[in-house]
mmCIF file of C-alpha atoms in Angstrom:
data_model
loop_
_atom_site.group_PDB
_atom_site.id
_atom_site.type_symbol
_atom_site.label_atom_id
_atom_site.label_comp_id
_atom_site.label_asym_id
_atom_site.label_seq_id
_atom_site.Cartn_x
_atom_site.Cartn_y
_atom_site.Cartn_z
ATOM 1 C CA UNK A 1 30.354 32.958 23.810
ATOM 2 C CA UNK A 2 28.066 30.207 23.634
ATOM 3 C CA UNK A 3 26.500 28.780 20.294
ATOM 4 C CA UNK A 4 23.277 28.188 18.957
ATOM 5 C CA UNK A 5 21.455 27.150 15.867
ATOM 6 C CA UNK A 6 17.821 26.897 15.011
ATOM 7 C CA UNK A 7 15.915 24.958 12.609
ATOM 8 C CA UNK A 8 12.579 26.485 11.270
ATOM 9 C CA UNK A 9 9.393 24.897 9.430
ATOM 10 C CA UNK A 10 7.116 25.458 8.278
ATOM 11 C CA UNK A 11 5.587 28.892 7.428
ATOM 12 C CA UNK A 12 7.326 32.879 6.810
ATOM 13 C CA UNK A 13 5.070 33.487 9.840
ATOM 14 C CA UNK A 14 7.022 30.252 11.709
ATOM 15 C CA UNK A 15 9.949 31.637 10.825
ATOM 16 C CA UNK A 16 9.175 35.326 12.234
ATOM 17 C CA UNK A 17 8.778 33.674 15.519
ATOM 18 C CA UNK A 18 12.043 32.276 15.103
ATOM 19 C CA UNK A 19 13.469 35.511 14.354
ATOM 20 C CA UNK A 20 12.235 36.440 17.861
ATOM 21 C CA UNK A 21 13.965 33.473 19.318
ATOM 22 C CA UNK A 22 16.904 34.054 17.750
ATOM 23 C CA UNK A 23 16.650 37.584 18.682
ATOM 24 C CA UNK A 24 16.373 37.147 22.409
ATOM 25 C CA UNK A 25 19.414 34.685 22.362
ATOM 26 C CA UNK A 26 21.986 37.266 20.576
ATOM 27 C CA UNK A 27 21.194 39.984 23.359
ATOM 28 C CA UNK A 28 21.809 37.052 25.887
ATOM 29 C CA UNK A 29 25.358 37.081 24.474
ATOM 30 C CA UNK A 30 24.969 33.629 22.320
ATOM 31 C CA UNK A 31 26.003 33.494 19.017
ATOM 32 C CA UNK A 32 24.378 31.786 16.039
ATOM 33 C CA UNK A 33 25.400 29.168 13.641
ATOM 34 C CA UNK A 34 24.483 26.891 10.905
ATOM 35 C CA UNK A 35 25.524 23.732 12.220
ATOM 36 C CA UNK A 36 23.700 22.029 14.941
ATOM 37 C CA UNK A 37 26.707 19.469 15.636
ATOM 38 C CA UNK A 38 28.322 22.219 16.917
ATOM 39 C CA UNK A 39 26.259 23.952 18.578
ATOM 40 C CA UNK A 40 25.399 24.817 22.521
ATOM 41 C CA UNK A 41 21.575 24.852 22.440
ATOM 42 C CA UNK A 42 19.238 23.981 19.211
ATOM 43 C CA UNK A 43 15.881 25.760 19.226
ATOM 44 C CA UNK A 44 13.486 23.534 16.689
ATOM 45 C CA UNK A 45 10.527 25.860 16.050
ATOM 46 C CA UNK A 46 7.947 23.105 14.473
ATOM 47 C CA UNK A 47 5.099 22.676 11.750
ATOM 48 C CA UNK A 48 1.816 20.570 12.798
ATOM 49 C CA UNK A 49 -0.107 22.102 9.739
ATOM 50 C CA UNK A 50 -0.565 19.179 7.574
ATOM 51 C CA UNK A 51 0.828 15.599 7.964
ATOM 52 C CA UNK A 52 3.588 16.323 5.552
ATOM 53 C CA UNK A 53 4.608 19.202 7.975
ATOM 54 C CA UNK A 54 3.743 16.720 11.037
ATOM 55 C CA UNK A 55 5.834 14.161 9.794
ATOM 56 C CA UNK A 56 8.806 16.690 8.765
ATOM 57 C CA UNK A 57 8.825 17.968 12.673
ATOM 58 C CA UNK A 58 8.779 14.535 14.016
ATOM 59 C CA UNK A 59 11.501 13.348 12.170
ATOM 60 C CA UNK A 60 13.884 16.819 12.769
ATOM 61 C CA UNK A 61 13.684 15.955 16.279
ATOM 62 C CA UNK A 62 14.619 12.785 15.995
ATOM 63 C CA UNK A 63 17.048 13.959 13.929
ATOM 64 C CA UNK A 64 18.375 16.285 16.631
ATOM 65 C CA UNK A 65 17.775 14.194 19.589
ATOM 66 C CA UNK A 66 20.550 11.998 17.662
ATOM 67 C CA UNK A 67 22.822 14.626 17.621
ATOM 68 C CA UNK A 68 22.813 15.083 21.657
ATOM 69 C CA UNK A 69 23.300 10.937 21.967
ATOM 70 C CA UNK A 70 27.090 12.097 20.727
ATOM 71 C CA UNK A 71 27.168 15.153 22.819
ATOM 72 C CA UNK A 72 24.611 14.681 25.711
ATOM 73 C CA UNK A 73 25.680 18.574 26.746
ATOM 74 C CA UNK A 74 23.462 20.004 24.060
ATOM 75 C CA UNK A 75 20.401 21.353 24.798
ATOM 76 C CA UNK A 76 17.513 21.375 22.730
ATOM 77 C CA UNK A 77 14.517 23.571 23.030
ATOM 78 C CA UNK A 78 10.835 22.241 20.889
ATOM 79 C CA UNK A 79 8.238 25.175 20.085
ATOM 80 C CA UNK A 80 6.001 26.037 17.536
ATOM 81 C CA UNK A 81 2.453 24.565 16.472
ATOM 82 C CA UNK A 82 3.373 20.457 16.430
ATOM 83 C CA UNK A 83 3.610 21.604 20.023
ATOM 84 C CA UNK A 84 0.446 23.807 20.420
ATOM 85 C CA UNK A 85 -1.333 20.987 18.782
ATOM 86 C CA UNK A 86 -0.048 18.016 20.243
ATOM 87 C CA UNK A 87 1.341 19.031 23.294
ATOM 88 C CA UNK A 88 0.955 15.936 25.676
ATOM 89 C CA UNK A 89 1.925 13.910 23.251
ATOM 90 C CA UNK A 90 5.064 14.698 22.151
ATOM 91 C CA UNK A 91 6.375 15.123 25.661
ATOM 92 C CA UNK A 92 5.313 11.429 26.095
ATOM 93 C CA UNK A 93 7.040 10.973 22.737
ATOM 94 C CA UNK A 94 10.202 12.610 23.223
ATOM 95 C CA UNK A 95 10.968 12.943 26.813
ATOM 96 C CA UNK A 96 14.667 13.836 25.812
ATOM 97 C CA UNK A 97 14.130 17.341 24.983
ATOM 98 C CA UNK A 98 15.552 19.665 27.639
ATOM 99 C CA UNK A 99 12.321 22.027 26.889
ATOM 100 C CA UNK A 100 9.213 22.619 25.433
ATOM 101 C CA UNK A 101 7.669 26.338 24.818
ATOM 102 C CA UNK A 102 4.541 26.769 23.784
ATOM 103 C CA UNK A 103 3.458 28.648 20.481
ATOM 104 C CA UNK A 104 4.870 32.017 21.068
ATOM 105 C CA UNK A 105 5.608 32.255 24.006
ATOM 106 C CA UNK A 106 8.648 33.917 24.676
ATOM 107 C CA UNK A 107 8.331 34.912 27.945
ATOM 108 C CA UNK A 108 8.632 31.499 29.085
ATOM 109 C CA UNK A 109 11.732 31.465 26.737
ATOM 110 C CA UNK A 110 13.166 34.579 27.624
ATOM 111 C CA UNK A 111 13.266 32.830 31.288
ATOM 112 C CA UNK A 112 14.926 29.632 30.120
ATOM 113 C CA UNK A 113 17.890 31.380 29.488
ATOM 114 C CA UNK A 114 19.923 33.825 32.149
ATOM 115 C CA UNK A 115 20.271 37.119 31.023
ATOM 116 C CA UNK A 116 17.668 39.945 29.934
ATOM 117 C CA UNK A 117 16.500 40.657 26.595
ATOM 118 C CA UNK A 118 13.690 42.413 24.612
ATOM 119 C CA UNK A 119 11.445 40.777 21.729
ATOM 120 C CA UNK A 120 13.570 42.093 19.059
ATOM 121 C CA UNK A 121 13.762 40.002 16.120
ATOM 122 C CA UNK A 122 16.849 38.861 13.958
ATOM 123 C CA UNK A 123 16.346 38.584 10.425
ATOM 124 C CA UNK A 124 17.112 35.006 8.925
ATOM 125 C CA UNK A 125 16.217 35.481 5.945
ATOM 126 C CA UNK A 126 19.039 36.978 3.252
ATOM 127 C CA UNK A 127 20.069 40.979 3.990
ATOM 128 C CA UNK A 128 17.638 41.976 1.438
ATOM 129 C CA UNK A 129 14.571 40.818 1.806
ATOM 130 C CA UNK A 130 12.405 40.295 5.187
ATOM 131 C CA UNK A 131 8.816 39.481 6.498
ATOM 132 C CA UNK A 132 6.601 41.941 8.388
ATOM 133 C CA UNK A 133 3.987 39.592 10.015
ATOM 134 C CA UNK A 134 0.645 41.912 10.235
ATOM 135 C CA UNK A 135 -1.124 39.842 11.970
ATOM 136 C CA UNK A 136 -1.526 36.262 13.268
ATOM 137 C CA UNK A 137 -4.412 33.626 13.757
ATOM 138 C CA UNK A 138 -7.545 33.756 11.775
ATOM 139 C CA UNK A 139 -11.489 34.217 11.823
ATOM 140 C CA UNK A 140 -12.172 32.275 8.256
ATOM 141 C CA UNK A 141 -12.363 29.248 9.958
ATOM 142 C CA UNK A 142 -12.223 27.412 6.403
ATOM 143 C CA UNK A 143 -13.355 23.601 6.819
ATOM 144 C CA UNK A 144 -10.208 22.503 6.081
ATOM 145 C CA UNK A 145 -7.778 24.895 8.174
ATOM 146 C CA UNK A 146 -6.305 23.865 11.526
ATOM 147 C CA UNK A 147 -4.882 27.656 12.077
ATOM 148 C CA UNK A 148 -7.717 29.004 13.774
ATOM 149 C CA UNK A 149 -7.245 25.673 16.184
ATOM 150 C CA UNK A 150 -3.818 26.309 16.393
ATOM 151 C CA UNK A 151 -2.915 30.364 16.123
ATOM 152 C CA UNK A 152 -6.190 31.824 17.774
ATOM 153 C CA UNK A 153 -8.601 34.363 16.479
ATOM 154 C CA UNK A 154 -7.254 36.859 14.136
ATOM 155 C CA UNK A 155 -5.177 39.554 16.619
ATOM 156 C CA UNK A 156 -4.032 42.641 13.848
ATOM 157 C CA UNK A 157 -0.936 44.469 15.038
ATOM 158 C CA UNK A 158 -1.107 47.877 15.120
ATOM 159 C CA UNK A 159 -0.270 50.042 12.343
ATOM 160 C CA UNK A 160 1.885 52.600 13.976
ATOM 161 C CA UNK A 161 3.803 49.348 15.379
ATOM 162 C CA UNK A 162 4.183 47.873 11.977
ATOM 163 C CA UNK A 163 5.530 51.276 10.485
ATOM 164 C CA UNK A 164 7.948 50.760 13.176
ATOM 165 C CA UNK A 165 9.351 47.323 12.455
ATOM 166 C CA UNK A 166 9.473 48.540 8.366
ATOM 167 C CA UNK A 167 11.629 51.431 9.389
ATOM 168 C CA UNK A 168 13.655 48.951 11.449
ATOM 169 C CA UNK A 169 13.508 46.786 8.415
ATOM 170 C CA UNK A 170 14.710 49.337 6.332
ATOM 171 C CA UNK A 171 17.399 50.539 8.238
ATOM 172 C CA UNK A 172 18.832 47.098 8.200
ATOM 173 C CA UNK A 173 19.089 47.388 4.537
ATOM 174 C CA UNK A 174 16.076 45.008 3.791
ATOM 175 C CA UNK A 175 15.074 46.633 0.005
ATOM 176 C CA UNK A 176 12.231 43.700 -0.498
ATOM 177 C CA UNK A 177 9.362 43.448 1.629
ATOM 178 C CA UNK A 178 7.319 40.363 1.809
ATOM 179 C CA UNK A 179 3.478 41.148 3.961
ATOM 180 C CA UNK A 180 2.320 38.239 5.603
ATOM 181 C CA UNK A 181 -0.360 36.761 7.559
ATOM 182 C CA UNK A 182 -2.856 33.644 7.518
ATOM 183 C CA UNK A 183 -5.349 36.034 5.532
ATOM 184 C CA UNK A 184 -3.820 39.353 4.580
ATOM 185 C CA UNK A 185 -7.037 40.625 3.135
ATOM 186 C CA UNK A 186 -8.435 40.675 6.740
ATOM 187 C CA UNK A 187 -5.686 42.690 8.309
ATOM 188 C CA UNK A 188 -7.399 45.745 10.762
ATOM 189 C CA UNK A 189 -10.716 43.994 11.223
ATOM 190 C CA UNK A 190 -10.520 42.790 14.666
ATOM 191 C CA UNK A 191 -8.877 46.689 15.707
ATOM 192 C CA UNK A 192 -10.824 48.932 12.890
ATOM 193 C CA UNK A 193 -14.081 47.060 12.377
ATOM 194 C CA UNK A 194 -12.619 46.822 8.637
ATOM 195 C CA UNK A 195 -9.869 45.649 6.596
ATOM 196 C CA UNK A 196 -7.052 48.450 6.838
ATOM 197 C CA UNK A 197 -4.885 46.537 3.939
ATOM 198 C CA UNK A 198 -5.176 48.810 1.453
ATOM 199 C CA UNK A 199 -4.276 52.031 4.253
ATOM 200 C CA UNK A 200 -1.190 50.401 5.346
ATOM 201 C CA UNK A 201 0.148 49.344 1.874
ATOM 202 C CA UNK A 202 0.000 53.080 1.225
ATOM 203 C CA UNK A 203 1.870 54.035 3.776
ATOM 204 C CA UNK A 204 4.485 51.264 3.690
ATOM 205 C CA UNK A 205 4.633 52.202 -0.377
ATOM 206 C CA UNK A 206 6.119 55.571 0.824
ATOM 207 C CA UNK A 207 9.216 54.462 2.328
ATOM 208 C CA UNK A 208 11.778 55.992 -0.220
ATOM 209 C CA UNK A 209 14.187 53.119 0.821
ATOM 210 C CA UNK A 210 11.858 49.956 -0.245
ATOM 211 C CA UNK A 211 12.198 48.967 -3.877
ATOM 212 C CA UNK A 212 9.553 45.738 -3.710
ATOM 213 C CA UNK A 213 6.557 44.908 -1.567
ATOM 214 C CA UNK A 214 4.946 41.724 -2.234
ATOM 215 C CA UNK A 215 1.683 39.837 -0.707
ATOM 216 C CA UNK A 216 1.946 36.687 0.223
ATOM 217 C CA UNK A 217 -1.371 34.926 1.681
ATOM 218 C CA UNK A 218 -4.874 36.261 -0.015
ATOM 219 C CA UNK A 219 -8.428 34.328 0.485
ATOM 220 C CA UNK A 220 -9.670 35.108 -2.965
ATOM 221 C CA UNK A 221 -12.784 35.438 -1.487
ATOM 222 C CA UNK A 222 -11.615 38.789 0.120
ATOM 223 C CA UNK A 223 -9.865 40.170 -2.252
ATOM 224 C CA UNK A 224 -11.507 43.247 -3.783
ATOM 225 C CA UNK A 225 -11.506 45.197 -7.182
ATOM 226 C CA UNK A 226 -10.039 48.673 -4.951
ATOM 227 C CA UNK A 227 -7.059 45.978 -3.857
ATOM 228 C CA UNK A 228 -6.764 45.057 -7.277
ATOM 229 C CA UNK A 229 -6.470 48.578 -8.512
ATOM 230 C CA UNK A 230 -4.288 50.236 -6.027
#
């Protein structure tokens, strides 16, 4: 059984897509690890949020990319938004890498390696606590946010489909649950024509199994005084 590690930045919401990753290696029969020395393929899912986050990327590559000077056999696959963003440049930058994969885009992933697999996602995060992503990009377009740029429009996920992933969540024996997005407050708008935040709270807030839910990403200029209450 091959090996495989994977270094995320950046964001919960990063690391959700890495979960996918990482998902759609284990049902192609590889096997994760922590260290990338010793691994068969490293999947580096990057930042290119701020220059902090720029810099961080740039330098875990090159960090990497000296790993597979002492084993030349290793391949490493570059995603996330440093490549959205910057995308001709760091293949002129780093024309080592085996692979670059756009911003989600696992079908192009999926491909990369033999063998078939569905989007599942494996948890990364400790047994009992996970993410449920409820939505990605963003329609705030704040003056000083590069998500819209680099994540889309905001694109809700359905809220029989997250009821779904919590029972799947659950049934791993996740007891913490941790709702993300860029803005959380404008989950439902782009499918109801309103924030559904508050509706799917309530239902998640049912699950006997869940002990915590927390919120994690609010514009305070959305939040409202029935969010506050409920």
């Amino acid at each position: 059984m091959k090996k495989y590690s994977v270094v995320s930045l950046g964001c919960p919401k990063n690391l959700v897509d890495s979960e996918i990753f990482s998902g759609i290696l284990d049902q192609k029969n590889y096997r994760i690890i922590s260290d990338p020395e010793k691994s068969d393929l490293i999947v580096i899912n990057t930042c290119g949020f701020i220059d902090d986050a720029k810099e961080e990327s740039i330098n875990t590559i090159q960090d990497i990319l000296e790993i597979k000077k002492g084993k030349p056999d290793i391949k490493i696959i570059v995603t996330g938004c440093l490549v959205k963003r910057y995308w001709q440049e760091v293949h002129e930058e780093f024309p080592e890498i085996d692979h670059f994969i756009d911003l989600k885009d696992f079908d192009s992933f999926n491909r990369l390696i033999p063998g078939s697999a569905e989007f599942k996602r494996k948890i990364l995060t400790p047994a009992h606590y996970a993410y449920l992503r409820i939505s990605d990009g963003c329609n705030n377009l704040c003056s000083y946010c590069s998500i819209p740029g680099i994540r889309g429009q905001l694109i809700s996920t359905p809220i029989p489909a997250l009821l779904d992933e919590v029972d799947m969540l659950i049934e791993s024996g996740v007891k913490e649950l941790i709702i993300t997005a860029q803005d959380i407050t404008q989950y439902g708008r782009d499918l109801y024509g309103e924030s559904k935040l508050i509706e799917l709270l309530d239902l998640i807030q049912k699950k006997d199994k869940l002990q915590w839910i927390r919120l994690l990403y609010l514009h305070p200029a959305h939040i409202s005084v029935k969010l506050l209450e409920f």
